[in-house]
Amino acid sequence: MKKIVKYIVFALIGVLFVGTFIFLFKKSKPETESFQEIEVGLQSIRKTTIVTGKIEPRNEVNIKPQINGIISELYKEAGQTVKEGEVIARLKVIPDMNSLSSAQSRVRLAEINLAQARTDLDREKVLYDKNLVSAEEYDRVRQAFHQAEEEMSAAKESLEVIRDGVSKSNETGSSTLVRSTISGLILDIPVKVGNSVIQANTMNEGTTVASVANMNDLIFDGNIDETEVGSITEGMGVTITIGALQDYSLDATIEYISPKAVEVNGANQFEIKAAIRADSGKMIRSGYSANAEIVLARADSVLSVPESTLEFSGDSTFVYRKEGGTFEKVPVSTGISNGINIEITGGLDKGDIVRGNRIIKEK
């Protein structure tokens, strides 16, 4: 029994020894190098940049009331179209008590003056009929009466405007009616029935009753880094993609490049705006996040290789070109790059084979 155990132990030691030997033998075997072989060919290369921004209407107009008051009725809501001059809301006027008191006082005074002017005219007419006063004197008194009538009419109209916000003579142009100043789409109505609103003045911007914009005239507004702004010009075409609309893009044209940088997260950025050629059959909403792809440089049908095949030494650039059965280091000159492939402007010919990535394998 002891001999059997002894044999088993010797056998296990032998297996362990052989296994170790095989493992060390394999580890000691030399590895050979081989590389991908890449043929130099013609390709079109575009150097692009992506600018983030958003879609906005070119002109967004805030509609504000002409008088102070309370919203009594809203005739429109966000998302509806409106024409220039169309009524959006009606106001209920809250008159200023001082102004109201002054207007009432003016009416009372006009009534007194009109009554006196009527008495003077009646008296003058009796004298004129008896040829006791001249025609000139009679015309002067009659003119004073007409002036008093006009003053009375103006005083009453002023009182109606202060008290009601509208007079009988201008009901169609009532300042209690808030009208759109442009034709377009209502983007927002930030007020509700019952809200107080105030007119714009030198001390206050006034209350916005509605925001209206022409959604057929849109722009892309974004920022580009200072390292790339020198490569773009006004009039360049860009491609706009909208995150909310998958597989949908728009063409646009750069029409504005800011002459002054703004600092964004520690980097200098320049604002750019591009006019969008909108598709009338697609609903584009104000404020959509979007990306603008701008082609900074392009080269069509040029020799190119992957950037990974290049080797740099000082100011020189090299590739390994296949000569016979080996790769020889040769200098090359390069052009534009798209981050993956790079243009070769000298040192290689179409059809040349260059060394690519290294492949490791056993002999």
PDB file of C-alpha atoms in Angstrom, residues 54-55 58 218-221 233-241 249-256 272-278 290-295:
ATOM      1  CA  LYS A  54     -30.668  76.429 -30.566  1.00  0.00           C
ATOM      2  CA  ILE A  55     -33.353  77.372 -33.063  1.00  0.00           C
ATOM      3  CA  ARG A  58     -35.443  85.966 -36.159  1.00  0.00           C
ATOM      4  CA  LEU A 218     -35.800  81.061 -38.291  1.00  0.00           C
ATOM      5  CA  ILE A 219     -32.141  81.301 -37.330  1.00  0.00           C
ATOM      6  CA  PHE A 220     -29.629  79.019 -35.623  1.00  0.00           C
ATOM      7  CA  ASP A 221     -27.831  80.723 -32.743  1.00  0.00           C
ATOM      8  CA  THR A 233     -16.954  83.304 -43.185  1.00  0.00           C
ATOM      9  CA  GLU A 234     -20.367  84.810 -43.664  1.00  0.00           C
ATOM     10  CA  GLY A 235     -22.201  83.099 -46.501  1.00  0.00           C
ATOM     11  CA  MET A 236     -20.841  79.615 -45.728  1.00  0.00           C
ATOM     12  CA  GLY A 237     -23.371  76.806 -45.788  1.00  0.00           C
ATOM     13  CA  VAL A 238     -23.996  74.651 -42.725  1.00  0.00           C
ATOM     14  CA  THR A 239     -26.126  71.607 -41.976  1.00  0.00           C
ATOM     15  CA  ILE A 240     -28.456  71.841 -38.987  1.00  0.00           C
ATOM     16  CA  THR A 241     -29.619  68.748 -37.112  1.00  0.00           C
ATOM     17  CA  SER A 249     -31.658  68.043 -41.111  1.00  0.00           C
ATOM     18  CA  LEU A 250     -31.909  71.547 -42.504  1.00  0.00           C
ATOM     19  CA  ASP A 251     -29.670  73.683 -44.684  1.00  0.00           C
ATOM     20  CA  ALA A 252     -28.614  77.087 -43.369  1.00  0.00           C
ATOM     21  CA  THR A 253     -26.286  79.933 -44.283  1.00  0.00           C
ATOM     22  CA  ILE A 254     -24.034  81.786 -41.854  1.00  0.00           C
ATOM     23  CA  GLU A 255     -25.067  85.432 -41.821  1.00  0.00           C
ATOM     24  CA  TYR A 256     -23.442  86.758 -38.634  1.00  0.00           C
ATOM     25  CA  ILE A 272     -22.669  82.888 -34.858  1.00  0.00           C
ATOM     26  CA  LYS A 273     -26.087  83.044 -36.480  1.00  0.00           C
ATOM     27  CA  ALA A 274     -27.238  81.124 -39.529  1.00  0.00           C
ATOM     28  CA  ALA A 275     -30.414  81.701 -41.535  1.00  0.00           C
ATOM     29  CA  ILE A 276     -32.399  78.473 -41.851  1.00  0.00           C
ATOM     30  CA  ARG A 277     -34.242  77.454 -44.981  1.00  0.00           C
ATOM     31  CA  ALA A 278     -37.205  75.938 -43.168  1.00  0.00           C
ATOM     32  CA  ALA A 290     -29.626  71.884 -32.446  1.00  0.00           C
ATOM     33  CA  ASN A 291     -26.158  71.183 -33.823  1.00  0.00           C
ATOM     34  CA  ALA A 292     -24.608  72.911 -36.810  1.00  0.00           C
ATOM     35  CA  GLU A 293     -22.038  70.986 -38.841  1.00  0.00           C
ATOM     36  CA  ILE A 294     -19.639  73.374 -40.565  1.00  0.00           C
ATOM     37  CA  VAL A 295     -17.128  72.234 -43.172  1.00  0.00           C
TER      38      VAL A 295
END
